[in-house]
JSON list of C-alpha atoms in Angstrom, two decimals:
[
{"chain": "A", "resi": 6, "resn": "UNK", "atom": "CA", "xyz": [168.61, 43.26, 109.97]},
{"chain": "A", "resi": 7, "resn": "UNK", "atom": "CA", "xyz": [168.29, 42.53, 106.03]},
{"chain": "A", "resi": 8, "resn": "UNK", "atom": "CA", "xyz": [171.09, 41.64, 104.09]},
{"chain": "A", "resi": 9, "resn": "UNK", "atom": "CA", "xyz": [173.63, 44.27, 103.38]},
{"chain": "A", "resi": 10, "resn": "UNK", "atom": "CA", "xyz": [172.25, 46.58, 106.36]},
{"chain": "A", "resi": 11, "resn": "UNK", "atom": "CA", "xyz": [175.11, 46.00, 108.53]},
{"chain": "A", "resi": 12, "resn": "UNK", "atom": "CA", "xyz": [177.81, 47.61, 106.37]},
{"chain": "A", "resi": 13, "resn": "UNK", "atom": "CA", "xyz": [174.77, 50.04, 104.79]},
{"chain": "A", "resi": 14, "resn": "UNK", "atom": "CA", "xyz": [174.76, 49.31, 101.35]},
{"chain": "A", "resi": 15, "resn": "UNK", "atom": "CA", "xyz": [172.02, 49.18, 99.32]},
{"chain": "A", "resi": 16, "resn": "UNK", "atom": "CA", "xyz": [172.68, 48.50, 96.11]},
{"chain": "A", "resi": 17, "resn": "UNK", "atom": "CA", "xyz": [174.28, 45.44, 96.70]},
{"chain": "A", "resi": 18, "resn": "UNK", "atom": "CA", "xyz": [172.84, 42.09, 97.91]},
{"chain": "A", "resi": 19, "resn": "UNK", "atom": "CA", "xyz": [175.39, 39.80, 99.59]},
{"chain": "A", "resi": 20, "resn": "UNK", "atom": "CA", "xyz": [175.42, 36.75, 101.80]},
{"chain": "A", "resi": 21, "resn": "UNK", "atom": "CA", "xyz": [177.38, 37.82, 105.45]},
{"chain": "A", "resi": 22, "resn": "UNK", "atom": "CA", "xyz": [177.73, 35.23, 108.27]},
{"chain": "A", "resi": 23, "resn": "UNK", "atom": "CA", "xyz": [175.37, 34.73, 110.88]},
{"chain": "A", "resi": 24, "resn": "UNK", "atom": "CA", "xyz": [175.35, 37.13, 113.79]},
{"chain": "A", "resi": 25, "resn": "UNK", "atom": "CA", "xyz": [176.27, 35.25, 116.83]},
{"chain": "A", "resi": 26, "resn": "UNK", "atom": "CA", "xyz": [174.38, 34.75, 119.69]},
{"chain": "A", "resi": 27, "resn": "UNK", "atom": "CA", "xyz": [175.48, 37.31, 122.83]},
{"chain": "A", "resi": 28, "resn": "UNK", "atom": "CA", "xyz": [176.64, 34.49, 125.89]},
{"chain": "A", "resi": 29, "resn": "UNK", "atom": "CA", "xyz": [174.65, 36.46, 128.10]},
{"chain": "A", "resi": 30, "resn": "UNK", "atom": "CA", "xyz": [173.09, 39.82, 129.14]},
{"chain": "A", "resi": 31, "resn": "UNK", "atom": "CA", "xyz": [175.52, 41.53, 131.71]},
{"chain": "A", "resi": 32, "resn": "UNK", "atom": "CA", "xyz": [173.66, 44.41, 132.59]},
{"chain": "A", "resi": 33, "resn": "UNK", "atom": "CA", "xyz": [170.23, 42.27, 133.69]},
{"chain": "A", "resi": 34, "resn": "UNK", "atom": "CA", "xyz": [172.46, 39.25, 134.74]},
{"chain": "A", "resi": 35, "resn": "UNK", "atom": "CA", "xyz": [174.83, 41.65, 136.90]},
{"chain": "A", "resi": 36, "resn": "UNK", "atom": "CA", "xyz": [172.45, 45.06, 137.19]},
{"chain": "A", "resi": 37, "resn": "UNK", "atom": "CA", "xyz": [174.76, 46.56, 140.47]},
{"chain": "A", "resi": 38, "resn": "UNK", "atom": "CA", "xyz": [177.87, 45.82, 138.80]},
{"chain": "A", "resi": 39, "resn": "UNK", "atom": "CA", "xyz": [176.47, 47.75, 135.03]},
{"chain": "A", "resi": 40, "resn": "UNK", "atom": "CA", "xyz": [174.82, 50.25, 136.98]},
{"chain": "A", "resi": 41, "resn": "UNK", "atom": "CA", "xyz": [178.54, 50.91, 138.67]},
{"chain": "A", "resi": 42, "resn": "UNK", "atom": "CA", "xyz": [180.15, 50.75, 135.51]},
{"chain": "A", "resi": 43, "resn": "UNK", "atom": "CA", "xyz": [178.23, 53.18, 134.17]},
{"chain": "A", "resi": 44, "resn": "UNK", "atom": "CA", "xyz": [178.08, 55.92, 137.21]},
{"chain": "A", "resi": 45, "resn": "UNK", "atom": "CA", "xyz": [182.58, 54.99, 136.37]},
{"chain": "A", "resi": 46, "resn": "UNK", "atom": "CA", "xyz": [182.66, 55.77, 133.02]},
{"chain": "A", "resi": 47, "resn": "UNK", "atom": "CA", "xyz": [180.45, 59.20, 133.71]},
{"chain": "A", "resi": 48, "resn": "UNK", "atom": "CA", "xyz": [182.91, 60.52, 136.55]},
{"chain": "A", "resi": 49, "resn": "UNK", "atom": "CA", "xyz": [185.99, 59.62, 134.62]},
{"chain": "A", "resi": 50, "resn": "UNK", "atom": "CA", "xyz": [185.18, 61.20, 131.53]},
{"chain": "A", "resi": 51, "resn": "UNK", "atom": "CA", "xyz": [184.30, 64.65, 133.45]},
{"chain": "A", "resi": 52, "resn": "UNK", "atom": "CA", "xyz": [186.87, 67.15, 131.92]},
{"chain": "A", "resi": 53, "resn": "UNK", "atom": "CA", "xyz": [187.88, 65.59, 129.20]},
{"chain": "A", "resi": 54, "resn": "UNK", "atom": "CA", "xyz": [187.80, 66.76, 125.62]},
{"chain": "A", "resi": 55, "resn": "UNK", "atom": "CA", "xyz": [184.77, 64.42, 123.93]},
{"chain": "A", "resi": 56, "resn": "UNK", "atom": "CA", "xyz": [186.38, 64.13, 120.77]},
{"chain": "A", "resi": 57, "resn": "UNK", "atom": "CA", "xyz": [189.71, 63.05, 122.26]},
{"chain": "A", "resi": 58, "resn": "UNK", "atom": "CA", "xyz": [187.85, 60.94, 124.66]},
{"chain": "A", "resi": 59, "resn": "UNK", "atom": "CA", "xyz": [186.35, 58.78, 121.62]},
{"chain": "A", "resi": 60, "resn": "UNK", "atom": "CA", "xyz": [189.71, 58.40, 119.67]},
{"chain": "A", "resi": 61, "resn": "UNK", "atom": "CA", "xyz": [190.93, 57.07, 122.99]},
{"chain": "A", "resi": 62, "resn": "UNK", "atom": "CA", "xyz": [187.73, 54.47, 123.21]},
{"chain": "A", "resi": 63, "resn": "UNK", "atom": "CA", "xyz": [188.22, 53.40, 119.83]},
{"chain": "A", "resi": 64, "resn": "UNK", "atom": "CA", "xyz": [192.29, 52.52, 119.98]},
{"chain": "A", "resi": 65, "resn": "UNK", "atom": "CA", "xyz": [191.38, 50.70, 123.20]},
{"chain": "A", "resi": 66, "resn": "UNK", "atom": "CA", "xyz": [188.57, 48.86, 121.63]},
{"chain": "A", "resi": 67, "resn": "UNK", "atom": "CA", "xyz": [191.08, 48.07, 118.58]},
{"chain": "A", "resi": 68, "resn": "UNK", "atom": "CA", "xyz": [193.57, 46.68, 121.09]},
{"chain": "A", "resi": 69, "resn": "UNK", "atom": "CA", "xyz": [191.58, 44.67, 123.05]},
{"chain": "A", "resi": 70, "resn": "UNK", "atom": "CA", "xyz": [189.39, 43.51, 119.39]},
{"chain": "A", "resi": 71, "resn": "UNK", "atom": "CA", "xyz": [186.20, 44.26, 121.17]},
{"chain": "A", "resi": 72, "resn": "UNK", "atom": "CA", "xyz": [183.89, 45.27, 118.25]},
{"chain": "A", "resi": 73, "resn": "UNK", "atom": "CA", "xyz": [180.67, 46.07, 120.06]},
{"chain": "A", "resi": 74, "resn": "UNK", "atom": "CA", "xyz": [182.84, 48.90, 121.44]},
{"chain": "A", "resi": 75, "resn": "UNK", "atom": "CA", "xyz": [184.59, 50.14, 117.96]},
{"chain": "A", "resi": 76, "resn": "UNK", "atom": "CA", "xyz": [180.61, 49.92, 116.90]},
{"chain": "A", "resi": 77, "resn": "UNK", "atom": "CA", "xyz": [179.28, 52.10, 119.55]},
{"chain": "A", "resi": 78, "resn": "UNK", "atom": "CA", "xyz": [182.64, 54.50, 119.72]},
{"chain": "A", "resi": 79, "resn": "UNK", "atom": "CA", "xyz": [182.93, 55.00, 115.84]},
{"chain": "A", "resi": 80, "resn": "UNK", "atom": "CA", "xyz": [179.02, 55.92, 115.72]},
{"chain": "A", "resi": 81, "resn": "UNK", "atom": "CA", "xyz": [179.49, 58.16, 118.65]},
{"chain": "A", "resi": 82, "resn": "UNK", "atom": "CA", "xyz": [183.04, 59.96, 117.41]},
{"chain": "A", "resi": 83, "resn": "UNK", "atom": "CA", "xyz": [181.11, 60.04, 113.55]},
{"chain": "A", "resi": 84, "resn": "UNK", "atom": "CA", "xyz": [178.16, 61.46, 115.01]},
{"chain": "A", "resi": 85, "resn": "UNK", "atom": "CA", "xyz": [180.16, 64.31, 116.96]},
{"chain": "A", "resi": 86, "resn": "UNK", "atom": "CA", "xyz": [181.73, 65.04, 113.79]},
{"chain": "A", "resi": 87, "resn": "UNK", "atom": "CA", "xyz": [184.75, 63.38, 113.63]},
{"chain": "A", "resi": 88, "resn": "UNK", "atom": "CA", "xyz": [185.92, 62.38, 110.71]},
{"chain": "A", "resi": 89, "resn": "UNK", "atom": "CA", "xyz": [185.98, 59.15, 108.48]},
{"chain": "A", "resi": 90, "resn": "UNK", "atom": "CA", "xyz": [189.71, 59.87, 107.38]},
{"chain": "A", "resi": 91, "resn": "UNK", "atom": "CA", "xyz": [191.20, 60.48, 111.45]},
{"chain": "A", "resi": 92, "resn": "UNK", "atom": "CA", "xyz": [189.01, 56.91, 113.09]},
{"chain": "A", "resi": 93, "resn": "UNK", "atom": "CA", "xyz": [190.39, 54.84, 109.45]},
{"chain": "A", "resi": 94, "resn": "UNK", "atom": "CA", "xyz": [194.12, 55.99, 110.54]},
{"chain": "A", "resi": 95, "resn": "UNK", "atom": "CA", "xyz": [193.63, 55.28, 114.22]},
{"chain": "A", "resi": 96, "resn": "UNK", "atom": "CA", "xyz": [195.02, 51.76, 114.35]},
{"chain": "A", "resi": 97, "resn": "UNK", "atom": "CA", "xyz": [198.14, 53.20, 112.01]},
{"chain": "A", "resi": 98, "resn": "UNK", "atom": "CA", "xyz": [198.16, 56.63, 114.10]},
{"chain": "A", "resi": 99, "resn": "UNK", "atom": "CA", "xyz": [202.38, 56.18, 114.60]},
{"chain": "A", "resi": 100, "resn": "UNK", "atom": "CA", "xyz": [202.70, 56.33, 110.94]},
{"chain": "A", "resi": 101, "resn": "UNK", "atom": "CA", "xyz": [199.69, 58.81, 110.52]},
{"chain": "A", "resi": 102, "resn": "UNK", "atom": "CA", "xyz": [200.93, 61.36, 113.38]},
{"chain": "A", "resi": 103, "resn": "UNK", "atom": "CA", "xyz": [199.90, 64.53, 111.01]},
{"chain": "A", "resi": 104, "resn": "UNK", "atom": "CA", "xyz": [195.92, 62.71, 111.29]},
{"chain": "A", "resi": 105, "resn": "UNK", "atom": "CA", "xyz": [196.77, 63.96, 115.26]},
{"chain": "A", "resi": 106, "resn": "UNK", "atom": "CA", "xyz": [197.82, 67.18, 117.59]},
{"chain": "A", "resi": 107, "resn": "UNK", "atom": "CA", "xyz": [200.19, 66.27, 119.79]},
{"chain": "A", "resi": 108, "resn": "UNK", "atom": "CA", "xyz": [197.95, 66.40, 122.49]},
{"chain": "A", "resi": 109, "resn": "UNK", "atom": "CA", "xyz": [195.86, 63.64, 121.36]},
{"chain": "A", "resi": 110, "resn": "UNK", "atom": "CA", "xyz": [199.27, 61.85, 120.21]},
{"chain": "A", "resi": 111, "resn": "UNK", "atom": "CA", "xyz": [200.07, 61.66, 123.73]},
{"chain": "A", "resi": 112, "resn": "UNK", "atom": "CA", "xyz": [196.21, 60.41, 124.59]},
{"chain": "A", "resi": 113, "resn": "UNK", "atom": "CA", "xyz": [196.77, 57.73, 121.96]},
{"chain": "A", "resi": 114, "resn": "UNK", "atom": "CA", "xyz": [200.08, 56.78, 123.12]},
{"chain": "A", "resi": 115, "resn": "UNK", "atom": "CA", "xyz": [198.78, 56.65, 126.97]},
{"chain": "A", "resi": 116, "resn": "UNK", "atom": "CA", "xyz": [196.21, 54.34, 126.16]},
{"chain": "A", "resi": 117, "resn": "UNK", "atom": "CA", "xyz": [198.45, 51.53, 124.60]},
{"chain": "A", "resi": 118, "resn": "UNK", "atom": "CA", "xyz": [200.68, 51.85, 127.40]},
{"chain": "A", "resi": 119, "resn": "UNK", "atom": "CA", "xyz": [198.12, 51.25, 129.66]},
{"chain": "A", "resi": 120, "resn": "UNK", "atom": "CA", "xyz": [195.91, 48.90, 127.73]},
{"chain": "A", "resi": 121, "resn": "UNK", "atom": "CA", "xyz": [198.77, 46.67, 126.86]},
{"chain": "A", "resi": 122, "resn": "UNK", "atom": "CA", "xyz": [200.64, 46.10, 130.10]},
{"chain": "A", "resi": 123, "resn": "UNK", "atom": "CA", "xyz": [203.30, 43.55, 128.95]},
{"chain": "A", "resi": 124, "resn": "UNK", "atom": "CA", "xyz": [205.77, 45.27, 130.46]},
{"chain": "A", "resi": 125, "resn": "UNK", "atom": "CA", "xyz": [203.78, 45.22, 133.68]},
{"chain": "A", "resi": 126, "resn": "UNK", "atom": "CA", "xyz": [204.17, 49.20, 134.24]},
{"chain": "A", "resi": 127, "resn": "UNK", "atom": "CA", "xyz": [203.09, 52.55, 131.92]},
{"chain": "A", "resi": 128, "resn": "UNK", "atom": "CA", "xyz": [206.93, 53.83, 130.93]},
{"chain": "A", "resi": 129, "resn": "UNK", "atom": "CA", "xyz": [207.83, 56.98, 131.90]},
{"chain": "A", "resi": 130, "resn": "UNK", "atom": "CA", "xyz": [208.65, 58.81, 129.10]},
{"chain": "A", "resi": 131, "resn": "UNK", "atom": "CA", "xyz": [205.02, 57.99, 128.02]},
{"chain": "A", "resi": 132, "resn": "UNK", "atom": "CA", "xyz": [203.72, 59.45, 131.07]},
{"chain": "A", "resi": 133, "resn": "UNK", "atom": "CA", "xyz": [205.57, 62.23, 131.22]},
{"chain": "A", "resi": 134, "resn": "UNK", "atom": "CA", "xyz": [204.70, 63.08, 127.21]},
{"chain": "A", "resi": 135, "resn": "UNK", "atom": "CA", "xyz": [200.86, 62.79, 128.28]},
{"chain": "A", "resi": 136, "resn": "UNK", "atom": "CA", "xyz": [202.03, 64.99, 131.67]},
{"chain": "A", "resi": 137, "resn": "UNK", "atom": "CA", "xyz": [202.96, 68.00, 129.36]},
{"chain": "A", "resi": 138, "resn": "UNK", "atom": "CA", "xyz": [199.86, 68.35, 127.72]},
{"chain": "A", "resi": 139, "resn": "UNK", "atom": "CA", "xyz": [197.27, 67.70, 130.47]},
{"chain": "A", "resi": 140, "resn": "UNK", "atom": "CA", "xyz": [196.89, 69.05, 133.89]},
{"chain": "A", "resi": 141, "resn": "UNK", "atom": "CA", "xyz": [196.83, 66.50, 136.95]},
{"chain": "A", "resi": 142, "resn": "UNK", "atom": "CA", "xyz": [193.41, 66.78, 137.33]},
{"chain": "A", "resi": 143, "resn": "UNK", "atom": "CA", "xyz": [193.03, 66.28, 133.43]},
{"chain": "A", "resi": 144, "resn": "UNK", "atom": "CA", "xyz": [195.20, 63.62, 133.32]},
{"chain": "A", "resi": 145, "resn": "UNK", "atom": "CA", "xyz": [193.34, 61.69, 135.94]},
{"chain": "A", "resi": 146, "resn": "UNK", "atom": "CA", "xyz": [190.38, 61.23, 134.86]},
{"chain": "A", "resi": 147, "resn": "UNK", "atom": "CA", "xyz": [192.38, 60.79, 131.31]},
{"chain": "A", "resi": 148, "resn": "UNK", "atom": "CA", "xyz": [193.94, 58.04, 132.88]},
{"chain": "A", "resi": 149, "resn": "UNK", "atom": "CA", "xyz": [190.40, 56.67, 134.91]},
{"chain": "A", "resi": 150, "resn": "UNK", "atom": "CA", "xyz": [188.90, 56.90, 131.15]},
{"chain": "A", "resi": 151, "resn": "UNK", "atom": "CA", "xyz": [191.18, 54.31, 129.36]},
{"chain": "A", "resi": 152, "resn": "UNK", "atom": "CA", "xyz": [190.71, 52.43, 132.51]},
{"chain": "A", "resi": 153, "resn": "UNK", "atom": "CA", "xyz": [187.04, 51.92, 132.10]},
{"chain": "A", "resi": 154, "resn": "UNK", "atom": "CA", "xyz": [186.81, 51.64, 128.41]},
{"chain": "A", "resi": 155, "resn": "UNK", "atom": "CA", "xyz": [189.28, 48.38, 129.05]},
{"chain": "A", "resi": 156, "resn": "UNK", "atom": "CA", "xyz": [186.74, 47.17, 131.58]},
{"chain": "A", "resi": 157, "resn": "UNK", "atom": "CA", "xyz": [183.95, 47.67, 129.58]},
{"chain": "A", "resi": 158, "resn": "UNK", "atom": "CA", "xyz": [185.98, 46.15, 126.07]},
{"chain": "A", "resi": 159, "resn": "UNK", "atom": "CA", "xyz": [186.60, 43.50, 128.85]},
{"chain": "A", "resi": 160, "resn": "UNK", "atom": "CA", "xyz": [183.02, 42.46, 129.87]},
{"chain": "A", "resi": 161, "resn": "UNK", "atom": "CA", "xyz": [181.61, 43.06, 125.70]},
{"chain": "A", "resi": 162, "resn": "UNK", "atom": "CA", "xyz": [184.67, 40.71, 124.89]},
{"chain": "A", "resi": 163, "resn": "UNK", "atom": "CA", "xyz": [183.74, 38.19, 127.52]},
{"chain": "A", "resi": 164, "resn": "UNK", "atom": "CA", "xyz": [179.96, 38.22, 126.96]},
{"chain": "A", "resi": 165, "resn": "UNK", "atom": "CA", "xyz": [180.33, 38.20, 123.07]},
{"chain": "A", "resi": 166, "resn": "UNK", "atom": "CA", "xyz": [178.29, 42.01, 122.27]},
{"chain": "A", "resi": 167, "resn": "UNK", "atom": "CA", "xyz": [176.75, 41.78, 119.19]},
{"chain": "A", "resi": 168, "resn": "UNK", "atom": "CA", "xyz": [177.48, 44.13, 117.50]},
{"chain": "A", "resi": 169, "resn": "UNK", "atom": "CA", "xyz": [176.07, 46.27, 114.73]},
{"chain": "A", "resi": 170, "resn": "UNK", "atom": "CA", "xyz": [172.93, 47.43, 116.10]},
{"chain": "A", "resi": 171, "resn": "UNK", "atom": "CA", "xyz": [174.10, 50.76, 118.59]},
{"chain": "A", "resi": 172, "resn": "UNK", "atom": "CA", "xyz": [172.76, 53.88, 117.70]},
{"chain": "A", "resi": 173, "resn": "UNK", "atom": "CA", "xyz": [174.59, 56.74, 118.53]},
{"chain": "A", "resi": 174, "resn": "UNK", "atom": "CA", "xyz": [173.92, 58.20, 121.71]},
{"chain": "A", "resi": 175, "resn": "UNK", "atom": "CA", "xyz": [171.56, 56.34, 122.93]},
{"chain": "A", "resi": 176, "resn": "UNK", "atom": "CA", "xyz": [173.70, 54.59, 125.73]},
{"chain": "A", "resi": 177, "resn": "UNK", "atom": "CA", "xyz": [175.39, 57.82, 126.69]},
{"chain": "A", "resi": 178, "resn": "UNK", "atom": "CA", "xyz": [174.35, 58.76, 130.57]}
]
């Protein structure tokens, strides 16, 4: 990568940090345990919406600061035609409801609950909010989804995932 590439401009030269160096390479280190991961993440995304399934990978990813994730899930979400505008206001979404139907409100507002358990439980009135606008079956593999994208945020976190470098797409099974 040449200066500037990272961010994509240009017409400006500038002087980043250093990338750092990944700790080390879960899916060769740990193949069974990726190859699980990823046979997860494809059942528990079956049936739901894409686009609201990549707003919810990116506020999980913001919460738990994992960037190789916000790398690969903004690509993804930008490449599916989301826009610029609705992934900037993400992190502010309580402020920025009108970015959001209230559908996806209730996605958004699931996946805090469940990514941030300091209370040690999902409240109910959050549950029941995400109850009204998904089915059961929806809203189990809604709820599988955050799940996995925590596990995954979990094991880039842990492993220090460069990121930077995904193309969209191309780790999508």
């Amino acid at each position: 990568m040449t200066t500037g590439e990272a961010i994509g401009t240009t017409a400006h030269t500038h002087t980043y940090a250093a990338e750092h160096t990944p700790r080390l390479a879960m899916a060769k280190l740990a193949p069974e345990v990726y190859k699980a991961m990823v046979r997860l993440d494809a059942a528990a995304r079956q049936g739901v919406d894409p686009t609201l399934l990549e707003l919810v990978k990116i506020h999980a990813s913001q919460i738990n600061h994992c960037a190789f994730c916000l790398d690969m899930h903004t690509k993804d979400a930008l490449a599916a035609g989301e826009s610029v505008e609705r992934i900037i206001q993400l992190s502010a979404w309580e402020e920025s409801r009108h970015f959001y139907t209230p559908k996806e409100i209730a996605a958004i507002e699931l996946t805090e609950a469940i990514t941030v358990l300091t209370d040690g439980f999902v409240p109910d009135a959050v549950y029941e909010r995400a109850a009204a606008h998904f089915d059961e079956t929806e809203l189990a593999h809604l709820i599988a989804a955050i799940t996995v994208i925590n596990s995954w945020n979990r094991f880039s976190v842990a492993t220090r995932a460069v990121p930077g470098h995904y193309t969209p797409g191309s780790l999508k099974s």
